[in-house]
Coordinates of C-alpha atoms in Angstrom, one line a residue:
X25 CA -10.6 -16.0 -61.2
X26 CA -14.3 -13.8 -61.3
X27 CA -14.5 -10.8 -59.0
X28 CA -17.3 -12.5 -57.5
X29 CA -15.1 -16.0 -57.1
X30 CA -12.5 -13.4 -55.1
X31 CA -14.6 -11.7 -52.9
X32 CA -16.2 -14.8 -52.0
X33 CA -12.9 -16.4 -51.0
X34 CA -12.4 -13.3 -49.1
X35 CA -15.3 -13.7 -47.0
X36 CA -15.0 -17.1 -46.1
X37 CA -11.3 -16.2 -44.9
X38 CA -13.2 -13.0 -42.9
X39 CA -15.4 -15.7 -41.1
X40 CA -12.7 -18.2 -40.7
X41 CA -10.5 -15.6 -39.0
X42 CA -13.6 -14.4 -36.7
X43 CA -14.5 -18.0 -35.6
X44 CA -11.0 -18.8 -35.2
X45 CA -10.4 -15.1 -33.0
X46 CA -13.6 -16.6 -30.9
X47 CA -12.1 -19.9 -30.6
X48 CA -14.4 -21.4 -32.9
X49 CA -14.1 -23.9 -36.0
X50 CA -14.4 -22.1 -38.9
X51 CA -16.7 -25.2 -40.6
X52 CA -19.0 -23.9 -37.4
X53 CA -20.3 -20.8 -39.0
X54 CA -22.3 -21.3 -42.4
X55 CA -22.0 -18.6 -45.4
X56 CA -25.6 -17.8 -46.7
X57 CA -25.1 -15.5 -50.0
X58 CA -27.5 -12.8 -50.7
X59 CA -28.4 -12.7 -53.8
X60 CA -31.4 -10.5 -53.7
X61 CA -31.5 -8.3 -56.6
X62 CA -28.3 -10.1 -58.4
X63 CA -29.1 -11.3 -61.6
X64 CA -28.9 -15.2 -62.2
X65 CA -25.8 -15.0 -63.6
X66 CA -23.9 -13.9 -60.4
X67 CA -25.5 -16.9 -58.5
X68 CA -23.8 -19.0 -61.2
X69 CA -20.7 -17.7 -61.1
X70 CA -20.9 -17.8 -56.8
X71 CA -22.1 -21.3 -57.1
X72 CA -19.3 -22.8 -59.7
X73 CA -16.8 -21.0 -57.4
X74 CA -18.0 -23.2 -54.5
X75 CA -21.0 -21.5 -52.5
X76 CA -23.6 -23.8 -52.2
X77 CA -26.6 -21.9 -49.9
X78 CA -28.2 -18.8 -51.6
X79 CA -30.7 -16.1 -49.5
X80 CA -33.5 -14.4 -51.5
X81 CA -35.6 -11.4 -49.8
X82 CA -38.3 -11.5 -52.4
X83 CA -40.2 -14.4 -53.4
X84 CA -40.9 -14.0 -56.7
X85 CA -37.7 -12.9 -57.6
X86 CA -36.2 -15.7 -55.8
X87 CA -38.6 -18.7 -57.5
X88 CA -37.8 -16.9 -61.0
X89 CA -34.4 -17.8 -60.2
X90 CA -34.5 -20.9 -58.6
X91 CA -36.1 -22.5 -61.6
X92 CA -33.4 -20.3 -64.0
X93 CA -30.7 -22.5 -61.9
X94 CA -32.0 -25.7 -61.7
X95 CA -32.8 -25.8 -65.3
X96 CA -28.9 -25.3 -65.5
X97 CA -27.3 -28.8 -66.0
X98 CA -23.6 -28.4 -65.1
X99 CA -24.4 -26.8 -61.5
X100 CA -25.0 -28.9 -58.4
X101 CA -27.4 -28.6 -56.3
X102 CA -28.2 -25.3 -54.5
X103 CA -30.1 -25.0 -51.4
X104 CA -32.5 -21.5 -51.0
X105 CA -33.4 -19.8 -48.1
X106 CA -36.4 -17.2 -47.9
X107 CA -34.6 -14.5 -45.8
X108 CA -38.0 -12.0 -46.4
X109 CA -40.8 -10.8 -44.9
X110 CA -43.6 -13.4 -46.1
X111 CA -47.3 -12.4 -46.6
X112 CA -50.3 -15.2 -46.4
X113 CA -50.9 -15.0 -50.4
X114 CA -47.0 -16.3 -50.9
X115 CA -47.3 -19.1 -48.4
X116 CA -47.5 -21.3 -51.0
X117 CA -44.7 -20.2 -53.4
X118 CA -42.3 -20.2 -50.0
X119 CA -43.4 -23.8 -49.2
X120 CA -43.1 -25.0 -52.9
X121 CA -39.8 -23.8 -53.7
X122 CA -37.6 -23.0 -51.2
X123 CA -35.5 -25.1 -48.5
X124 CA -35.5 -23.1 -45.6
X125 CA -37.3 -20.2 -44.4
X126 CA -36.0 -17.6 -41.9
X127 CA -38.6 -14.8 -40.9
X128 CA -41.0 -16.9 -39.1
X129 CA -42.5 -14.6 -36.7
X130 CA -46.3 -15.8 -36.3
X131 CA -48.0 -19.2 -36.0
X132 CA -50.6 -18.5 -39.1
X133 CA -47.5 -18.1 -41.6
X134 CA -46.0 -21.6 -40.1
X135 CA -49.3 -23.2 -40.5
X136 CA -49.8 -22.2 -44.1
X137 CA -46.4 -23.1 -44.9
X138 CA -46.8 -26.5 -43.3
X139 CA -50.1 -27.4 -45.1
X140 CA -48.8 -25.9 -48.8
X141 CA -45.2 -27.8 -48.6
X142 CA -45.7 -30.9 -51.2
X143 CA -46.1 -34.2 -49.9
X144 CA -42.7 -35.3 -52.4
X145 CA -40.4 -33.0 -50.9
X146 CA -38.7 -32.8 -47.6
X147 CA -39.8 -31.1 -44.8
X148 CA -38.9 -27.3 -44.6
X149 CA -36.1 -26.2 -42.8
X150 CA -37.1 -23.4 -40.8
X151 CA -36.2 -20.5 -38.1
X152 CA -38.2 -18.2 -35.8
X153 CA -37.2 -14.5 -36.6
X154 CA -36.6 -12.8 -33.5
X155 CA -36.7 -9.1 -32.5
X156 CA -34.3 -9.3 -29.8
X157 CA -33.2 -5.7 -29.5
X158 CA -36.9 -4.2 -30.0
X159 CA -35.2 -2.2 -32.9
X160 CA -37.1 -0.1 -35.6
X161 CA -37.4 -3.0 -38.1
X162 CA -40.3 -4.1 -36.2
X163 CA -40.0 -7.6 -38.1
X164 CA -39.5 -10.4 -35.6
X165 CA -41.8 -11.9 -32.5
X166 CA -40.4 -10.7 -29.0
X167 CA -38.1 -12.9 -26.9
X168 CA -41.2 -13.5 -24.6
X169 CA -42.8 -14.6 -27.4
X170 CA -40.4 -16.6 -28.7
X171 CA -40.6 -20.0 -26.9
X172 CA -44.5 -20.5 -27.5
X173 CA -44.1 -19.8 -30.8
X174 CA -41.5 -21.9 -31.0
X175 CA -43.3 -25.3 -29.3
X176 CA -46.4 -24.8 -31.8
X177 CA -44.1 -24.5 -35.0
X178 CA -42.5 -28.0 -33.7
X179 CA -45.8 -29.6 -33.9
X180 CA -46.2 -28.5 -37.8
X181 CA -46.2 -31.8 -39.9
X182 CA -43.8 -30.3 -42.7
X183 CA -41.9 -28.0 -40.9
X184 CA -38.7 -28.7 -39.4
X185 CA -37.8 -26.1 -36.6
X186 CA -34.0 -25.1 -36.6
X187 CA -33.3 -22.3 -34.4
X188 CA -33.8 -18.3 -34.8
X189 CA -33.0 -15.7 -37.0
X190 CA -32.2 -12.1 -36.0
X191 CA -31.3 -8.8 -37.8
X192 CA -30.7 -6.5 -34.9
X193 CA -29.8 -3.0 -35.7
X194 CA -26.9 -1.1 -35.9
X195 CA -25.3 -0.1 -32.7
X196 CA -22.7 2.6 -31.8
X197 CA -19.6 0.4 -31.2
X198 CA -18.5 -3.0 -31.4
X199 CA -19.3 -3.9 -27.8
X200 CA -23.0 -2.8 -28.2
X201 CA -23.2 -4.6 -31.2
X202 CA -22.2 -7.7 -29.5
X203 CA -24.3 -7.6 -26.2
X204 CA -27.1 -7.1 -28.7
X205 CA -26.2 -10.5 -30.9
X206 CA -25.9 -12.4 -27.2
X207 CA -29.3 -11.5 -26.4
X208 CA -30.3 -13.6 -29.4
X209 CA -28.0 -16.3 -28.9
X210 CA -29.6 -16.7 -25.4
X211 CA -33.2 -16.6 -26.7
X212 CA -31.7 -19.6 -29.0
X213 CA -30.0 -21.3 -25.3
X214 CA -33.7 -20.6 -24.3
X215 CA -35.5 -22.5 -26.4
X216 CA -33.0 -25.3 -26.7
X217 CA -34.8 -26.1 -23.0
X218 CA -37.8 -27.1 -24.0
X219 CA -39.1 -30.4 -24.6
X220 CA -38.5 -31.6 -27.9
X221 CA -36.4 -28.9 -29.3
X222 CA -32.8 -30.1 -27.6
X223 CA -31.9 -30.7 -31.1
X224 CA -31.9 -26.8 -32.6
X225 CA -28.9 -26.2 -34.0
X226 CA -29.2 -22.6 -36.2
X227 CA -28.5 -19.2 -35.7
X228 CA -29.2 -17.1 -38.4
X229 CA -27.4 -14.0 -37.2
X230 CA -24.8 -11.3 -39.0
X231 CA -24.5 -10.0 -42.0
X232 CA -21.5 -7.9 -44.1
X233 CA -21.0 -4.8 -41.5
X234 CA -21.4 -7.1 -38.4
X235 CA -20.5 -10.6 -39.0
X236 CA -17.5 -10.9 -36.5
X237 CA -19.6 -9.7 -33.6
X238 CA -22.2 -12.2 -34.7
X239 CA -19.9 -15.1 -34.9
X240 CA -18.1 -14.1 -31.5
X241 CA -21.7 -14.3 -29.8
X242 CA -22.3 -18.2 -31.3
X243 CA -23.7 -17.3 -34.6
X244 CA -23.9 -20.5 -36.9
X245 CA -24.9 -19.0 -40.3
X246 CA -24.2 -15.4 -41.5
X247 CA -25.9 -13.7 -44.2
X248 CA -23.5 -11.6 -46.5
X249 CA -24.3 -9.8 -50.1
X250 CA -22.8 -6.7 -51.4
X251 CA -19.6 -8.2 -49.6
X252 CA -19.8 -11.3 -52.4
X253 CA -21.3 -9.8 -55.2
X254 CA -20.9 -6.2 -55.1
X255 CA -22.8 -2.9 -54.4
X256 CA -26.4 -3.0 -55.2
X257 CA -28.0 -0.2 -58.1

């Protein structure tokens, strides 16, 4: 078995054991790999081992490697997430080649991406980044800002809203940690109120160093990297 094929087995038992601590199912909490930075070839090797969702920070980067692993004939198919920070002039790469997006945090971004996703492809799959704990990454609308945001991007043609995305920062313990990742699970309960979006059903929320804390506050996808494929250079 590949290192990456191990350490991708021990993740999924780290979130099983997390969801099941929390009295969750573990088939609850999706595994998003990171693969920003790793080379083709470790996607490969995470996706023949079973991992079928992959998270890219940067977009070119990411297509180059989406259409390295499609062209690949013995792997299924692989659904991408755009887990970056997305500028206007990459709209169109986002809506053209990836399945979800994550780091919605402004209406113009949704708009473009709703008018530059191709007719022939589904609709894209997408969450509302949220800033929750006001944190230094300054990425992310406000909670306030949150359920307005929220109703417009439901009215997109080619969008399909799912739920939010978070990456709060680091706290001082565990129980900081949590009350942080609560506060985003309640801007998720939030917008689950209003009309038309009953039907949410992501939170995008945890990553290596807090994914049990994330899970234990309702997290339904984490996002995990070095954890699966190693230290970055």
């Amino acid at each position: 078995m590949t290192t990456i094929a191990t350490q991708l087995r021990a993740v999924t038992a780290q979130i099983a054991s997390a969801a099941t601590q929390a009295g969750r199912s573990p088939e609850s909490v999706l595994l998003l790999a990171v693969s920003k930075t790793f080379p083709a070839s470790a996607v490969r090797e995470a996706a023949l081992a079973g991992q079928r969702h992959f998270g890219e920070n940067y977009i070119q980067e990411g297509v180059e490697k989406i259409a390295a692993l499609s062209a690949m004939a013995d792997l299924p198919c692989l659904t991408w997430h755009c887990i970056g920070p997305i500028q206007s002039n990459k709209t169109r790469l986002v809506a053209e080649h990836f399945d979800w997006v994550h780091t919605i945090d402004r209406l113009k971004i949704a708009q473009r991406l709703s008018e530059q996703r191709p007719a022939h492809l589904p609709a894209l799959q997408v969450c509302i980044q949220v800033n929750a704990d006001g944190g230094d990454t300054k990425s992310g609308c406000t909670p306030a800002e949150a359920p307005a945001l929220a109703q417009a991007i439901a009215q997109l043609p080619r969008l399909q809203l799912r739920g939010v995305m978070s990456i709060p920062d680091p706290q001082p313990d565990a129980a900081a940690m949590l009350a942080v990742h609560q506060q985003v699970v309640a801007v998720f309960h939030q917008l689950q109120q209003l009309p038309g979006l009953a039907a949410l059903d992501t939170i995008s929320l945890g990553m290596t160093a807090d994914l049990a804390s994330a899970i234990a506050a309702g997290s339904t996808m984490v996002r995990v990297g070095s954890g699966i494929f190693g230290a970055r250079s």
